[in-house]
PDB file of C-alpha atoms in Angstrom:
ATOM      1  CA  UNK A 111      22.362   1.241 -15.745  1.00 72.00           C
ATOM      2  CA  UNK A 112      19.797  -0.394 -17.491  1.00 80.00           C
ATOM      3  CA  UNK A 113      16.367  -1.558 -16.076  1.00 86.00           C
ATOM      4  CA  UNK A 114      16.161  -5.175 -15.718  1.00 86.00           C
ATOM      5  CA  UNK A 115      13.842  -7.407 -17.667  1.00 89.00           C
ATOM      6  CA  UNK A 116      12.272 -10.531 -16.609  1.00 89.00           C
ATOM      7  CA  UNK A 117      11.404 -12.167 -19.468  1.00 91.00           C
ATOM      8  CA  UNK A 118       8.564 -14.311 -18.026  1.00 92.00           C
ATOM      9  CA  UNK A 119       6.588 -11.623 -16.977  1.00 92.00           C
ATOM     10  CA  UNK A 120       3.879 -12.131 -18.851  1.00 94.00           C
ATOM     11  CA  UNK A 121       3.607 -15.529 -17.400  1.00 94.00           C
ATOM     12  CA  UNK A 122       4.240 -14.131 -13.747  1.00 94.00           C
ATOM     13  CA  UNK A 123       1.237 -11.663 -14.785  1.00 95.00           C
ATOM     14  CA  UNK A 124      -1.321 -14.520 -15.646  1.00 96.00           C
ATOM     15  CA  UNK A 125      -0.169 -16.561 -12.620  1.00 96.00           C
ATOM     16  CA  UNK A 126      -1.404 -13.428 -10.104  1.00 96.00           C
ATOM     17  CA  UNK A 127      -4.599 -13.140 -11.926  1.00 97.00           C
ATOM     18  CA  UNK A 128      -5.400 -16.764 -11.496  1.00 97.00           C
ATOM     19  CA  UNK A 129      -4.197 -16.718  -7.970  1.00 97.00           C
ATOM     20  CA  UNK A 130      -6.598 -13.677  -7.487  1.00 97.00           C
ATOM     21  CA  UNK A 131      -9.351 -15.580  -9.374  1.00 97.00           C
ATOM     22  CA  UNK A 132      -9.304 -18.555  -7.032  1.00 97.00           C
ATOM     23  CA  UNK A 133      -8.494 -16.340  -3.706  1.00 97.00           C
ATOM     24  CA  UNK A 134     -12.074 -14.537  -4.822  1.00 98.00           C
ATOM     25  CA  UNK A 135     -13.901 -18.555  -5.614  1.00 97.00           C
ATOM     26  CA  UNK A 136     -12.452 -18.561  -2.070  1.00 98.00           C
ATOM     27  CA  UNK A 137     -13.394 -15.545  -0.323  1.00 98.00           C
ATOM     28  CA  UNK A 138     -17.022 -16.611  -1.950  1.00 98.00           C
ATOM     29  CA  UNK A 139     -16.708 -20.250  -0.187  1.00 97.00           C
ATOM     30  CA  UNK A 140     -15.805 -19.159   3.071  1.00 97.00           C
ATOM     31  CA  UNK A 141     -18.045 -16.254   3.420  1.00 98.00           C
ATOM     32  CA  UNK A 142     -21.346 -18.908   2.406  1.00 97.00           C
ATOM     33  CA  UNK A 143     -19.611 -21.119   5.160  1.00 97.00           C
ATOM     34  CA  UNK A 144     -20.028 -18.382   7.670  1.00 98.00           C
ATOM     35  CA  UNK A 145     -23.067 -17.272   6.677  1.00 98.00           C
ATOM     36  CA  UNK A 146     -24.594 -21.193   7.447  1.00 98.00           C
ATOM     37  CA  UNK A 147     -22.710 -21.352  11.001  1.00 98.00           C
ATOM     38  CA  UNK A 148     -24.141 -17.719  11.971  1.00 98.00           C
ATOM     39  CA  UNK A 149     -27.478 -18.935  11.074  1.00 98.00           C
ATOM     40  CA  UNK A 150     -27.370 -22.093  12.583  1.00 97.00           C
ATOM     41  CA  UNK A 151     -26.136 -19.807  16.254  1.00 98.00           C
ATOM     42  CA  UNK A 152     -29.122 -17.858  15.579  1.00 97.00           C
ATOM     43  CA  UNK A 153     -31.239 -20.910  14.726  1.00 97.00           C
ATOM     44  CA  UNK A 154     -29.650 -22.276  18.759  1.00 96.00           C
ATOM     45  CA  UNK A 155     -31.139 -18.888  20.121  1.00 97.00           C
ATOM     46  CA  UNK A 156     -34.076 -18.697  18.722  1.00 96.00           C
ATOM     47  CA  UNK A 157     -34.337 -22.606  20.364  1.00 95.00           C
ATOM     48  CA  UNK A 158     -32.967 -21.787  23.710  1.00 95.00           C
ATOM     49  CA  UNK A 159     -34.840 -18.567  24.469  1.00 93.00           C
ATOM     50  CA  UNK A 160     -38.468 -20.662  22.912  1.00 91.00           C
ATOM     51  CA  UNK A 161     -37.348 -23.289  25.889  1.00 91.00           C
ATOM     52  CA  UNK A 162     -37.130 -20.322  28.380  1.00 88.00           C
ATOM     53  CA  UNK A 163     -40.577 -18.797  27.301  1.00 86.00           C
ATOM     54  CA  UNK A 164     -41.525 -22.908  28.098  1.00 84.00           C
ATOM     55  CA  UNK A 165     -40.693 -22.423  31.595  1.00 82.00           C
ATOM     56  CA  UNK A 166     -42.891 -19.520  32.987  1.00 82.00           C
ATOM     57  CA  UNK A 167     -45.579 -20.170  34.653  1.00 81.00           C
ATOM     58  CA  UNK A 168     -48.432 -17.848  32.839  1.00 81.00           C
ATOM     59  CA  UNK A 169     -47.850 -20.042  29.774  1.00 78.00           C
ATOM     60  CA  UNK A 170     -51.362 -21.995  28.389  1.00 86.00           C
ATOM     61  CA  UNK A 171     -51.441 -25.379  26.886  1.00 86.00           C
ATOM     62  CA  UNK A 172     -52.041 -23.990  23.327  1.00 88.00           C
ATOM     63  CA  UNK A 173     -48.715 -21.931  23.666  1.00 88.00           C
ATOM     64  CA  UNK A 174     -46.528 -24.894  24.670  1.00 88.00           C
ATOM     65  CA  UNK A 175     -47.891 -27.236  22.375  1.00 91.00           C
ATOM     66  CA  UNK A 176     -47.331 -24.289  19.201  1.00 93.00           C
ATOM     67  CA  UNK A 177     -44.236 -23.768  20.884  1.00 92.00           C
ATOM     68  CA  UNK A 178     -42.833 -27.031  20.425  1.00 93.00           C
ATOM     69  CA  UNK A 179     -44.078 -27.210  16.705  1.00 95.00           C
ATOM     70  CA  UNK A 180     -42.126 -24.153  16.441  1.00 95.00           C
ATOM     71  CA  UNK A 181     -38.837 -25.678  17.930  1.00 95.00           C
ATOM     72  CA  UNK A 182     -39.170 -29.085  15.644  1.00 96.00           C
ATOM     73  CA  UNK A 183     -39.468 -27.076  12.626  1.00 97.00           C
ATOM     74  CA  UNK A 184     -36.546 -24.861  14.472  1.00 97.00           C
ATOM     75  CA  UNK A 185     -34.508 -27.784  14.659  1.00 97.00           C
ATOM     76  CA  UNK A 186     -34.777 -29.392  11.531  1.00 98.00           C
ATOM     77  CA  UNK A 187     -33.730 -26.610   9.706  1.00 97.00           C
ATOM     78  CA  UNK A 188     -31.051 -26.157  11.603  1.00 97.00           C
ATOM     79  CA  UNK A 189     -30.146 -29.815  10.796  1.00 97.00           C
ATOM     80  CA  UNK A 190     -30.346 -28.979   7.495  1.00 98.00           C
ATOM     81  CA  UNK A 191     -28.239 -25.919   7.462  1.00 97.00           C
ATOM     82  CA  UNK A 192     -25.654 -28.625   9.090  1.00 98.00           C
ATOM     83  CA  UNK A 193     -25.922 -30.873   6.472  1.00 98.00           C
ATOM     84  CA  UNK A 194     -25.394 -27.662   4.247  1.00 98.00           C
ATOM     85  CA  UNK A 195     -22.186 -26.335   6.231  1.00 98.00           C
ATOM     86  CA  UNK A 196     -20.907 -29.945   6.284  1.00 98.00           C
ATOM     87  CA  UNK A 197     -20.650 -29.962   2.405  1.00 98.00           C
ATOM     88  CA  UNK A 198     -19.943 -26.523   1.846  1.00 97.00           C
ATOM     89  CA  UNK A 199     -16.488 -26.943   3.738  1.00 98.00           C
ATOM     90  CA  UNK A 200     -15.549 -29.586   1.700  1.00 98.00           C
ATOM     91  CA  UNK A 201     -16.154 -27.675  -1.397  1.00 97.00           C
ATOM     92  CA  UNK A 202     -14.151 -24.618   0.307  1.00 97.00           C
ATOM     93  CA  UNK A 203     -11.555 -27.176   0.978  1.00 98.00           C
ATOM     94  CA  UNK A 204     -11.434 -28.162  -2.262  1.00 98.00           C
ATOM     95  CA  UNK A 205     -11.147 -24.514  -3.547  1.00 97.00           C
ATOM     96  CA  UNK A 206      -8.552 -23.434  -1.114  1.00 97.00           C
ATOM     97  CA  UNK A 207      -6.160 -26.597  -2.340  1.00 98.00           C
ATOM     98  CA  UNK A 208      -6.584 -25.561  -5.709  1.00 97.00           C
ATOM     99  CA  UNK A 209      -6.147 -21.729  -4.694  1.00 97.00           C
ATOM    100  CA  UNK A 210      -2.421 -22.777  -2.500  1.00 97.00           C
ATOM    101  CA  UNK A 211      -1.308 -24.387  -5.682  1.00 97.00           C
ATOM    102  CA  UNK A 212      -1.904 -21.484  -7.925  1.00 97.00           C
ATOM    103  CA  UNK A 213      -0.396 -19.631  -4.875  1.00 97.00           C
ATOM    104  CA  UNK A 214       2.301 -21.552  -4.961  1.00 97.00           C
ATOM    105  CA  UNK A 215       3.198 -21.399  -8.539  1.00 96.00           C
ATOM    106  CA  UNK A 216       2.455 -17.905  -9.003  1.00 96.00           C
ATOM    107  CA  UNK A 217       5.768 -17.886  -5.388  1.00 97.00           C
ATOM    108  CA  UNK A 218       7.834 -19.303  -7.294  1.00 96.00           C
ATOM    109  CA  UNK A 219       7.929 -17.613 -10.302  1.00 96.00           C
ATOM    110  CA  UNK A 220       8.333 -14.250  -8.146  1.00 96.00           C
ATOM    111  CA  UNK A 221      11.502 -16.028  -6.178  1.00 96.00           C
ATOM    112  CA  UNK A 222      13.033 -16.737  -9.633  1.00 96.00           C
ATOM    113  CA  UNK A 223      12.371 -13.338 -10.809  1.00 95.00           C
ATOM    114  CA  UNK A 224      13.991 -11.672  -7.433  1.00 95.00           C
ATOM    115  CA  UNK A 225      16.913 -14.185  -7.423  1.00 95.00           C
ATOM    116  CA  UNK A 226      17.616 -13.690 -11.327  1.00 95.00           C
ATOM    117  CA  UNK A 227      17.234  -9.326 -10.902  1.00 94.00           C
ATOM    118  CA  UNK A 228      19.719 -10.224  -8.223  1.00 94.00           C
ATOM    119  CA  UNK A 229      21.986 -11.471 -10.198  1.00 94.00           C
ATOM    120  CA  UNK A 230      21.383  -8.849 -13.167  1.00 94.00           C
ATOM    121  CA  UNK A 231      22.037  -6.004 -10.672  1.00 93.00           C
ATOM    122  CA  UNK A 232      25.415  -7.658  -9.069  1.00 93.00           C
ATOM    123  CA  UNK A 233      26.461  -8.485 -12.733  1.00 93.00           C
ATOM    124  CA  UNK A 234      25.405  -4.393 -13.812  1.00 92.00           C
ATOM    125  CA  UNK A 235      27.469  -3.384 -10.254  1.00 92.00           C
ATOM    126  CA  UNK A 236      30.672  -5.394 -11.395  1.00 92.00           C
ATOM    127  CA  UNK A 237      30.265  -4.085 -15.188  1.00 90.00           C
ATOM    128  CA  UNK A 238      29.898  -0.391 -14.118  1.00 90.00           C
ATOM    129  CA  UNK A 239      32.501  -0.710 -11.920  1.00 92.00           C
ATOM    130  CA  UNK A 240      34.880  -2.112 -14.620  1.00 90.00           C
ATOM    131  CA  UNK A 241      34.210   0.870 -16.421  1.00 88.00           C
ATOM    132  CA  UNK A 242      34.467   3.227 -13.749  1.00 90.00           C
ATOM    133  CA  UNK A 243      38.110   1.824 -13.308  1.00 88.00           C
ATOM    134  CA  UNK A 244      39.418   1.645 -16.999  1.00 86.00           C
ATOM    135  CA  UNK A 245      38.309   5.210 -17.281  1.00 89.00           C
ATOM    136  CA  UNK A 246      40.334   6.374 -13.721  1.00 87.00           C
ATOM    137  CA  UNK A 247      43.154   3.985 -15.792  1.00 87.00           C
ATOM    138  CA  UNK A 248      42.827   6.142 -18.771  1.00 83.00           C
ATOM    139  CA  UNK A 249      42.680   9.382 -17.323  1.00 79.00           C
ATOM    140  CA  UNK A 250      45.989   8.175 -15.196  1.00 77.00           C
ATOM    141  CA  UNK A 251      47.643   7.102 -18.221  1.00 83.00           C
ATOM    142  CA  UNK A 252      46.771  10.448 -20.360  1.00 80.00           C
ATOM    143  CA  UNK A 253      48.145  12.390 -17.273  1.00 78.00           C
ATOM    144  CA  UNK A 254      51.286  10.527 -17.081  1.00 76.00           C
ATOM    145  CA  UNK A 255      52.044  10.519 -20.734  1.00 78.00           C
ATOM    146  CA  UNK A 256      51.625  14.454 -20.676  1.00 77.00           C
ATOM    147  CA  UNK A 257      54.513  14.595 -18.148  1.00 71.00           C
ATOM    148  CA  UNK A 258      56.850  12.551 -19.643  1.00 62.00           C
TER     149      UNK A 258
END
């Protein structure tokens, strides 16, 4: 039986490598996405354990006051990693859309190649078989000819 060939394979070959292109632009989105929300959790840390330090009483005036500097400039970076995040995701959305369609194209292709070595396979069964039986009709024919 012969090995079946899909002739668009090249194309189904160049589909998975864009796919795998745009799944990396995507791995790269979402991992700078994380990145920003773990920093702004460590940025809320940093800000709740300054307020603790706030609230014991052997703290000076000079400490409080440099403490609260240090939570405003706390805080507005973390604002600004938001702002960051915030339009970061939409560019990761933006990627992942364009990544499902590749996706998408590159699943198609592979159902058409399954459904069409499918059919090749079937079609090789039935044609093998055919000649399975005209030889068993051959070799029945030669053996009753001999008799007669």
């Amino acid at each position: 039986m012969r090995r079946f060939r899909f002739r668009l394979e090249q194309l189904l070959l160049l589909r998975q490598h864009t796919e795998r292109e745009w799944e990396l632009k995507l791995a790269r989105a979402t991992g700078i996405c994380l990145t920003l929300k773990r920093r702004i959790h460590e940025i809320d840390e940093l800000i709740q354990g300054t307020i603790a330090c706030l609230f014991r009483p052997d703290t000076n005036y000079a400490f409080r006051i440099s403490s609260e500097l240090y939570m405003a400039r706390l805080r507005e970076e973390q604002k600004n990693r938001q702002e960051e995040l915030v339009k970061r995701e939409k560019e990761r959305e933006e990627v992942q859309k364009v990544y499902l369609e590749h996706s998408k194209k590159r699943k198609v292709l592979e159902k058409l190649k399954e459904k069409r070595e499918a059919e090749y396979y079937s079609l090789m069964k039935k044609e093998e078989q055919k000649t399975i039986d005209d030889i068993n009709n051959g070799v029945y024919t030669r053996k009753k000819s001999r008799i007669r």
